[in-house]
PDB file of C-alpha atoms and ligand atoms in Angstrom:
ATOM      1  CA  MET A1362     -27.924  46.611 -15.119  1.00  0.00           C
ATOM      2  CA  ASN A1363     -25.996  46.354 -11.848  1.00  0.00           C
ATOM      3  CA  HIS A1364     -22.253  46.025 -11.558  1.00  0.00           C
ATOM      4  CA  VAL A1365     -21.341  42.657 -10.058  1.00  0.00           C
ATOM      5  CA  ILE A1366     -18.601  44.286  -7.992  1.00  0.00           C
ATOM      6  CA  PRO A1367     -18.394  47.915  -6.802  1.00  0.00           C
ATOM      7  CA  PRO A1368     -16.742  50.099  -9.487  1.00  0.00           C
ATOM      8  CA  ALA A1369     -13.273  51.318  -8.552  1.00  0.00           C
ATOM      9  CA  PRO A1370     -13.078  54.940  -7.428  1.00  0.00           C
ATOM     10  CA  GLN A1371     -12.283  57.485 -10.153  1.00  0.00           C
ATOM     11  CA  PRO A1372      -8.636  58.589  -9.756  1.00  0.00           C
ATOM     12  CA  ALA A1373      -8.462  62.394  -9.707  1.00  0.00           C
ATOM     13  CA  VAL A1374      -5.985  65.216  -9.085  1.00  0.00           C
ATOM     14  CA  PRO A1375      -7.000  68.454  -7.331  1.00  0.00           C
ATOM     15  CA  VAL A1376      -6.941  71.688  -9.312  1.00  0.00           C
ATOM     16  CA  ALA A1377      -4.724  74.333  -7.693  1.00  0.00           C
ATOM     17  CA  ASP A1378      -6.439  77.071  -5.666  1.00  0.00           C
ATOM     18  CA  SER A1379      -9.883  75.539  -6.174  1.00  0.00           C
ATOM     19  CA  GLY A1380     -12.163  72.920  -4.690  1.00  0.00           C
ATOM     20  CA  ASP A1381     -12.339  71.160  -8.042  1.00  0.00           C
ATOM     21  CA  SER A1382     -10.533  68.077  -9.286  1.00  0.00           C
ATOM     22  CA  PHE A1383      -9.322  66.733 -12.622  1.00  0.00           C
ATOM     23  CA  PRO A1384     -10.419  63.100 -13.221  1.00  0.00           C
ATOM     24  CA  VAL A1385      -7.594  60.973 -14.613  1.00  0.00           C
ATOM     25  CA  ARG A1386      -8.217  58.691 -17.598  1.00  0.00           C
ATOM     26  CA  ARG A1387      -4.738  57.498 -18.625  1.00  0.00           C
ATOM     27  CA  ILE A1388      -1.126  58.294 -17.788  1.00  0.00           C
ATOM     28  CA  TYR A1389       1.340  58.447 -20.673  1.00  0.00           C
ATOM     29  CA  CYS A1390       5.061  58.955 -20.016  1.00  0.00           C
ATOM     30  CA  VAL A1391       7.881  60.028 -22.349  1.00  0.00           C
ATOM     31  CA  GLY A1392      11.238  58.275 -22.000  1.00  0.00           C
ATOM     32  CA  ARG A1393      14.611  60.058 -22.192  1.00  0.00           C
ATOM     33  CA  ASN A1394      13.449  63.551 -23.114  1.00  0.00           C
ATOM     34  CA  TYR A1395      16.440  65.530 -21.776  1.00  0.00           C
ATOM     35  CA  ALA A1396      19.827  64.944 -23.453  1.00  0.00           C
ATOM     36  CA  ALA A1397      21.902  64.733 -20.254  1.00  0.00           C
ATOM     37  CA  HIS A1398      19.466  62.202 -18.723  1.00  0.00           C
ATOM     38  CA  ALA A1399      19.532  60.087 -21.896  1.00  0.00           C
ATOM     39  CA  ARG A1400      23.333  59.978 -21.565  1.00  0.00           C
ATOM     40  CA  GLU A1401      23.177  58.957 -17.884  1.00  0.00           C
ATOM     41  CA  MET A1402      20.811  56.111 -18.910  1.00  0.00           C
ATOM     42  CA  GLY A1403      23.412  54.911 -21.408  1.00  0.00           C
ATOM     43  CA  SER A1404      21.730  56.229 -24.573  1.00  0.00           C
ATOM     44  CA  ASP A1405      22.807  58.513 -27.375  1.00  0.00           C
ATOM     45  CA  PRO A1406      20.530  61.567 -27.113  1.00  0.00           C
ATOM     46  CA  THR A1407      20.021  61.985 -30.821  1.00  0.00           C
ATOM     47  CA  ARG A1408      16.668  63.368 -31.873  1.00  0.00           C
ATOM     48  CA  GLU A1409      15.147  60.004 -32.681  1.00  0.00           C
ATOM     49  CA  PRO A1410      11.346  60.000 -32.312  1.00  0.00           C
ATOM     50  CA  PRO A1411      10.119  60.082 -28.707  1.00  0.00           C
ATOM     51  CA  PHE A1412       9.033  56.810 -27.125  1.00  0.00           C
ATOM     52  CA  PHE A1413       6.236  56.292 -24.651  1.00  0.00           C
ATOM     53  CA  PHE A1414       5.165  54.006 -21.845  1.00  0.00           C
ATOM     54  CA  CYS A1415       2.106  54.043 -19.585  1.00  0.00           C
ATOM     55  CA  LYS A1416       1.174  53.906 -15.940  1.00  0.00           C
ATOM     56  CA  PRO A1417      -2.310  53.006 -14.703  1.00  0.00           C
ATOM     57  CA  ALA A1418      -4.518  55.984 -13.785  1.00  0.00           C
ATOM     58  CA  ASP A1419      -4.745  54.808 -10.171  1.00  0.00           C
ATOM     59  CA  ALA A1420      -0.949  55.102  -9.785  1.00  0.00           C
ATOM     60  CA  VAL A1421      -1.473  58.834  -9.105  1.00  0.00           C
ATOM     61  CA  VAL A1422      -0.832  60.037  -5.563  1.00  0.00           C
ATOM     62  CA  PRO A1423      -2.268  63.566  -5.308  1.00  0.00           C
ATOM     63  CA  VAL A1424      -0.092  65.714  -3.038  1.00  0.00           C
ATOM     64  CA  ALA A1425      -1.525  69.047  -1.897  1.00  0.00           C
ATOM     65  CA  HIS A1426       0.675  72.123  -1.661  1.00  0.00           C
ATOM     66  CA  GLY A1427       2.331  72.536   1.729  1.00  0.00           C
ATOM     67  CA  ILE A1428       2.087  68.926   2.918  1.00  0.00           C
ATOM     68  CA  THR A1429       4.470  65.964   2.826  1.00  0.00           C
ATOM     69  CA  LYS A1430       2.637  62.827   1.747  1.00  0.00           C
ATOM     70  CA  GLU A1431       3.785  59.365   2.785  1.00  0.00           C
ATOM     71  CA  VAL A1432       4.466  56.998  -0.116  1.00  0.00           C
ATOM     72  CA  ALA A1433       5.331  53.351   0.498  1.00  0.00           C
ATOM     73  CA  TYR A1434       8.715  51.990  -0.571  1.00  0.00           C
ATOM     74  CA  PRO A1435       7.661  49.498  -3.264  1.00  0.00           C
ATOM     75  CA  SER A1436       8.144  45.745  -3.040  1.00  0.00           C
ATOM     76  CA  GLU A1437      10.710  43.769  -5.061  1.00  0.00           C
ATOM     77  CA  THR A1438      13.266  46.521  -5.581  1.00  0.00           C
ATOM     78  CA  VAL A1439      16.522  47.641  -3.963  1.00  0.00           C
ATOM     79  CA  ASN A1440      17.029  50.583  -6.345  1.00  0.00           C
ATOM     80  CA  TYR A1441      13.969  52.857  -6.124  1.00  0.00           C
ATOM     81  CA  HIS A1442      14.572  56.112  -8.061  1.00  0.00           C
ATOM     82  CA  HIS A1443      13.122  59.606  -8.247  1.00  0.00           C
ATOM     83  CA  GLU A1444      12.397  61.395 -11.559  1.00  0.00           C
ATOM     84  CA  VAL A1445      10.845  64.887 -11.436  1.00  0.00           C
ATOM     85  CA  GLU A1446       8.787  65.821 -14.495  1.00  0.00           C
ATOM     86  CA  LEU A1447       6.512  68.461 -16.008  1.00  0.00           C
ATOM     87  CA  VAL A1448       3.060  66.879 -16.364  1.00  0.00           C
ATOM     88  CA  VAL A1449       0.600  67.931 -19.078  1.00  0.00           C
ATOM     89  CA  ALA A1450      -3.144  67.512 -18.401  1.00  0.00           C
ATOM     90  CA  ILE A1451      -5.180  67.016 -21.582  1.00  0.00           C
ATOM     91  CA  GLY A1452      -8.578  68.733 -21.790  1.00  0.00           C
ATOM     92  CA  LYS A1453      -9.745  68.055 -25.346  1.00  0.00           C
ATOM     93  CA  ARG A1454     -10.185  64.940 -27.484  1.00  0.00           C
ATOM     94  CA  GLY A1455      -7.999  64.536 -30.550  1.00  0.00           C
ATOM     95  CA  SER A1456      -5.788  62.371 -32.732  1.00  0.00           C
ATOM     96  CA  ASN A1457      -3.157  63.260 -35.341  1.00  0.00           C
ATOM     97  CA  ILE A1458      -2.865  66.657 -33.689  1.00  0.00           C
ATOM     98  CA  ALA A1459      -0.686  69.217 -35.503  1.00  0.00           C
ATOM     99  CA  ILE A1460       2.203  70.757 -33.568  1.00  0.00           C
ATOM    100  CA  ALA A1461       0.819  74.228 -34.281  1.00  0.00           C
ATOM    101  CA  ASN A1462      -2.538  73.373 -32.645  1.00  0.00           C
ATOM    102  CA  ALA A1463      -1.300  71.101 -29.859  1.00  0.00           C
ATOM    103  CA  LEU A1464      -1.497  73.582 -26.985  1.00  0.00           C
ATOM    104  CA  GLU A1465      -5.259  73.949 -27.598  1.00  0.00           C
ATOM    105  CA  TYR A1466      -5.565  70.416 -26.200  1.00  0.00           C
ATOM    106  CA  VAL A1467      -3.853  71.232 -22.903  1.00  0.00           C
ATOM    107  CA  TRP A1468      -6.061  71.917 -19.875  1.00  0.00           C
ATOM    108  CA  GLY A1469      -3.231  72.555 -17.449  1.00  0.00           C
ATOM    109  CA  TYR A1470       0.122  71.546 -15.981  1.00  0.00           C
ATOM    110  CA  ALA A1471       1.450  69.950 -12.810  1.00  0.00           C
ATOM    111  CA  VAL A1472       4.676  68.659 -11.267  1.00  0.00           C
ATOM    112  CA  GLY A1473       4.951  64.881 -11.044  1.00  0.00           C
ATOM    113  CA  PHE A1474       7.374  62.185  -9.916  1.00  0.00           C
ATOM    114  CA  ASP A1475       7.829  59.226 -12.290  1.00  0.00           C
ATOM    115  CA  MET A1476       8.922  56.884  -9.483  1.00  0.00           C
ATOM    116  CA  THR A1477      10.878  53.937 -10.851  1.00  0.00           C
ATOM    117  CA  ARG A1478      12.131  50.525  -9.751  1.00  0.00           C
ATOM    118  CA  ARG A1479      15.382  51.132 -11.673  1.00  0.00           C
ATOM    119  CA  ASP A1480      16.789  47.640 -11.085  1.00  0.00           C
ATOM    120  CA  LEU A1481      13.687  46.013 -12.565  1.00  0.00           C
ATOM    121  CA  GLN A1482      13.420  48.560 -15.396  1.00  0.00           C
ATOM    122  CA  PHE A1483      16.996  47.903 -16.514  1.00  0.00           C
ATOM    123  CA  ALA A1484      16.661  44.107 -16.184  1.00  0.00           C
ATOM    124  CA  LEU A1485      13.478  44.180 -18.292  1.00  0.00           C
ATOM    125  CA  ARG A1486      14.982  46.609 -20.802  1.00  0.00           C
ATOM    126  CA  ASP A1487      18.084  44.466 -21.237  1.00  0.00           C
ATOM    127  CA  LYS A1488      15.898  41.415 -21.977  1.00  0.00           C
ATOM    128  CA  GLY A1489      13.658  43.359 -24.376  1.00  0.00           C
ATOM    129  CA  ARG A1490      10.678  42.912 -22.043  1.00  0.00           C
ATOM    130  CA  PRO A1491       7.910  45.430 -21.183  1.00  0.00           C
ATOM    131  CA  TRP A1492       8.654  47.991 -18.456  1.00  0.00           C
ATOM    132  CA  GLU A1493       5.481  47.710 -16.350  1.00  0.00           C
ATOM    133  CA  LEU A1494       7.096  46.074 -13.309  1.00  0.00           C
ATOM    134  CA  GLY A1495       9.670  48.863 -13.227  1.00  0.00           C
ATOM    135  CA  LYS A1496       7.385  51.803 -13.976  1.00  0.00           C
ATOM    136  CA  ALA A1497       3.666  51.060 -13.571  1.00  0.00           C
ATOM    137  CA  PHE A1498       3.419  49.950  -9.938  1.00  0.00           C
ATOM    138  CA  ASP A1499       1.104  51.291  -7.217  1.00  0.00           C
ATOM    139  CA  GLN A1500       1.800  54.869  -6.055  1.00  0.00           C
ATOM    140  CA  SER A1501       4.355  55.363  -8.847  1.00  0.00           C
ATOM    141  CA  ALA A1502       2.966  58.758  -9.917  1.00  0.00           C
ATOM    142  CA  PRO A1503       2.881  61.348  -7.091  1.00  0.00           C
ATOM    143  CA  ILE A1504       1.580  64.630  -8.529  1.00  0.00           C
ATOM    144  CA  SER A1505       0.999  68.232  -7.440  1.00  0.00           C
ATOM    145  CA  PRO A1506      -2.291  70.102  -7.925  1.00  0.00           C
ATOM    146  CA  ILE A1507      -2.930  71.009 -11.592  1.00  0.00           C
ATOM    147  CA  VAL A1508      -2.541  74.670 -12.592  1.00  0.00           C
ATOM    148  CA  PRO A1509      -5.021  75.529 -15.376  1.00  0.00           C
ATOM    149  CA  ALA A1510      -3.433  76.873 -18.573  1.00  0.00           C
ATOM    150  CA  SER A1511      -6.201  79.492 -18.539  1.00  0.00           C
ATOM    151  CA  SER A1512      -4.515  81.109 -15.535  1.00  0.00           C
ATOM    152  CA  GLY A1513      -0.909  79.854 -15.609  1.00  0.00           C
ATOM    153  CA  GLY A1514      -0.271  79.808 -19.365  1.00  0.00           C
ATOM    154  CA  HIS A1515       1.908  77.245 -21.157  1.00  0.00           C
ATOM    155  CA  PRO A1516       5.392  77.006 -19.605  1.00  0.00           C
ATOM    156  CA  ALA A1517       8.045  76.473 -22.317  1.00  0.00           C
ATOM    157  CA  HIS A1518      10.995  77.333 -20.100  1.00  0.00           C
ATOM    158  CA  GLY A1519      11.645  77.558 -16.382  1.00  0.00           C
ATOM    159  CA  ARG A1520      13.550  75.717 -13.700  1.00  0.00           C
ATOM    160  CA  ILE A1521      12.711  72.087 -12.902  1.00  0.00           C
ATOM    161  CA  TRP A1522      14.368  70.694  -9.798  1.00  0.00           C
ATOM    162  CA  LEU A1523      14.312  68.003  -7.125  1.00  0.00           C
ATOM    163  CA  THR A1524      15.896  67.690  -3.680  1.00  0.00           C
ATOM    164  CA  VAL A1525      16.331  64.663  -1.400  1.00  0.00           C
ATOM    165  CA  ASN A1526      16.484  65.626   2.304  1.00  0.00           C
ATOM    166  CA  GLY A1527      17.224  69.200   1.206  1.00  0.00           C
ATOM    167  CA  THR A1528      20.142  68.342  -1.104  1.00  0.00           C
ATOM    168  CA  THR A1529      19.662  69.219  -4.776  1.00  0.00           C
ATOM    169  CA  LYS A1530      19.756  66.094  -6.964  1.00  0.00           C
ATOM    170  CA  GLN A1531      18.072  67.155 -10.205  1.00  0.00           C
ATOM    171  CA  GLU A1532      18.128  70.563 -11.823  1.00  0.00           C
ATOM    172  CA  GLY A1533      17.241  71.511 -15.369  1.00  0.00           C
ATOM    173  CA  ASP A1534      15.144  73.807 -17.501  1.00  0.00           C
ATOM    174  CA  LEU A1535      11.998  73.019 -19.483  1.00  0.00           C
ATOM    175  CA  ALA A1536      13.722  74.685 -22.452  1.00  0.00           C
ATOM    176  CA  ASP A1537      16.056  71.649 -22.537  1.00  0.00           C
ATOM    177  CA  LEU A1538      13.285  69.161 -23.387  1.00  0.00           C
ATOM    178  CA  ILE A1539      14.383  67.279 -26.535  1.00  0.00           C
ATOM    179  CA  TRP A1540      10.719  67.088 -27.604  1.00  0.00           C
ATOM    180  CA  SER A1541       8.645  70.124 -26.554  1.00  0.00           C
ATOM    181  CA  VAL A1542       5.122  69.763 -25.174  1.00  0.00           C
ATOM    182  CA  PRO A1543       3.474  70.503 -28.572  1.00  0.00           C
ATOM    183  CA  GLU A1544       5.816  68.055 -30.343  1.00  0.00           C
ATOM    184  CA  THR A1545       5.168  65.386 -27.703  1.00  0.00           C
ATOM    185  CA  ILE A1546       1.387  65.772 -28.057  1.00  0.00           C
ATOM    186  CA  ALA A1547       1.683  65.602 -31.863  1.00  0.00           C
ATOM    187  CA  HIS A1548       3.722  62.372 -31.714  1.00  0.00           C
ATOM    188  CA  LEU A1549       1.627  60.670 -29.024  1.00  0.00           C
ATOM    189  CA  SER A1550      -1.653  61.493 -30.776  1.00  0.00           C
ATOM    190  CA  LYS A1551      -0.489  59.587 -33.868  1.00  0.00           C
ATOM    191  CA  TYR A1552      -0.612  56.388 -31.800  1.00  0.00           C
ATOM    192  CA  PHE A1553      -3.406  57.043 -29.286  1.00  0.00           C
ATOM    193  CA  GLU A1554      -6.506  59.197 -29.509  1.00  0.00           C
ATOM    194  CA  LEU A1555      -6.123  61.608 -26.610  1.00  0.00           C
ATOM    195  CA  PHE A1556      -9.081  62.335 -24.329  1.00  0.00           C
ATOM    196  CA  PRO A1557      -9.838  64.801 -21.573  1.00  0.00           C
ATOM    197  CA  GLY A1558      -8.364  63.349 -18.404  1.00  0.00           C
ATOM    198  CA  ASP A1559      -5.169  62.036 -19.967  1.00  0.00           C
ATOM    199  CA  LEU A1560      -1.891  63.005 -18.272  1.00  0.00           C
ATOM    200  CA  ILE A1561       1.482  63.109 -20.014  1.00  0.00           C
ATOM    201  CA  PHE A1562       4.673  62.900 -17.910  1.00  0.00           C
ATOM    202  CA  THR A1563       7.149  64.645 -20.212  1.00  0.00           C
ATOM    203  CA  GLY A1564      10.468  63.192 -19.036  1.00  0.00           C
ATOM    204  CA  THR A1565      13.093  63.978 -16.425  1.00  0.00           C
ATOM    205  CA  PRO A1566      16.346  65.960 -16.438  1.00  0.00           C
ATOM    206  CA  GLU A1567      19.643  64.405 -15.337  1.00  0.00           C
ATOM    207  CA  GLY A1568      20.480  63.513 -11.758  1.00  0.00           C
ATOM    208  CA  VAL A1569      18.097  60.629 -11.094  1.00  0.00           C
ATOM    209  CA  GLY A1570      19.100  58.438  -8.177  1.00  0.00           C
ATOM    210  CA  PRO A1571      18.002  56.119  -5.403  1.00  0.00           C
ATOM    211  CA  VAL A1572      15.905  56.994  -2.358  1.00  0.00           C
ATOM    212  CA  LEU A1573      15.542  55.125   0.931  1.00  0.00           C
ATOM    213  CA  ARG A1574      12.871  54.763   3.593  1.00  0.00           C
ATOM    214  CA  GLY A1575      12.595  58.007   5.561  1.00  0.00           C
ATOM    215  CA  ASP A1576      13.872  60.220   2.749  1.00  0.00           C
ATOM    216  CA  VAL A1577      11.909  63.376   1.944  1.00  0.00           C
ATOM    217  CA  ILE A1578      11.737  64.158  -1.772  1.00  0.00           C
ATOM    218  CA  THR A1579      10.677  67.634  -2.885  1.00  0.00           C
ATOM    219  CA  GLY A1580      10.407  68.693  -6.508  1.00  0.00           C
ATOM    220  CA  GLY A1581       9.096  71.656  -8.403  1.00  0.00           C
ATOM    221  CA  VAL A1582       8.695  73.481 -11.667  1.00  0.00           C
ATOM    222  CA  GLU A1583       8.925  77.266 -11.837  1.00  0.00           C
ATOM    223  CA  GLY A1584       5.413  78.691 -11.903  1.00  0.00           C
ATOM    224  CA  LEU A1585       3.682  75.423 -10.964  1.00  0.00           C
ATOM    225  CA  GLY A1586       4.672  75.044  -7.324  1.00  0.00           C
ATOM    226  CA  GLU A1587       6.164  71.946  -5.772  1.00  0.00           C
ATOM    227  CA  LEU A1588       5.315  68.664  -4.085  1.00  0.00           C
ATOM    228  CA  SER A1589       6.877  66.688  -1.245  1.00  0.00           C
ATOM    229  CA  ILE A1590       6.723  63.013  -0.328  1.00  0.00           C
ATOM    230  CA  ARG A1591       8.287  60.950   2.448  1.00  0.00           C
ATOM    231  CA  ILE A1592       9.245  57.359   1.702  1.00  0.00           C
ATOM    232  CA  ALA A1593       7.580  55.132   4.319  1.00  0.00           C
TER     233      ALA A1593
HETATM  234 MN1   MN B 242      10.400  59.504 -16.522  1.00  0.00          MN
END
């Protein structure tokens, strides 16, 4: 049977130091997973269960090491924000995954930006509406090459940071995640069966803020490298 329209290209993220790529199936994101960021968003960072939202797989913008990739300033916002995050790449199918086994499901890790139309996100949030217009738009998920866990291990601590035009805006440590990577996988897999190709953006530390056309945003996680974009 023929497709009646050409199938969309498979979104994929390069694997670091290799000619290979990691095909993306879904993008899950954790909200408010660092206490100081939860406070700056107006929330009480108690250890209530993590909550999740999604971006479409084709929101990824792969950014190779050593280059600055142009990303378009999105439409219908005047408050476009950066959020730097540790990204988990899932390599094994599973649901109801136990915390103790969760790292077996991780193929690798990357650095990602959960780019956000903050004005729309807050307006939707305050009306109890879904967040898609604020979070799930085109090019909203720039991401570095993926470092395989088989070579880079499973980072549980290490510096996570972001600069705008060379000025540090976000700085934290993976050890400050309210819900660790294994705990996040355990929670998420109660609601969705995870498959190879799924990405999980694990949340951002404090210091989120607006960016403008022409700004260069660079972010990194210790041991995983960094990525840079320029807002066009
Ligand atoms: Mn985020």
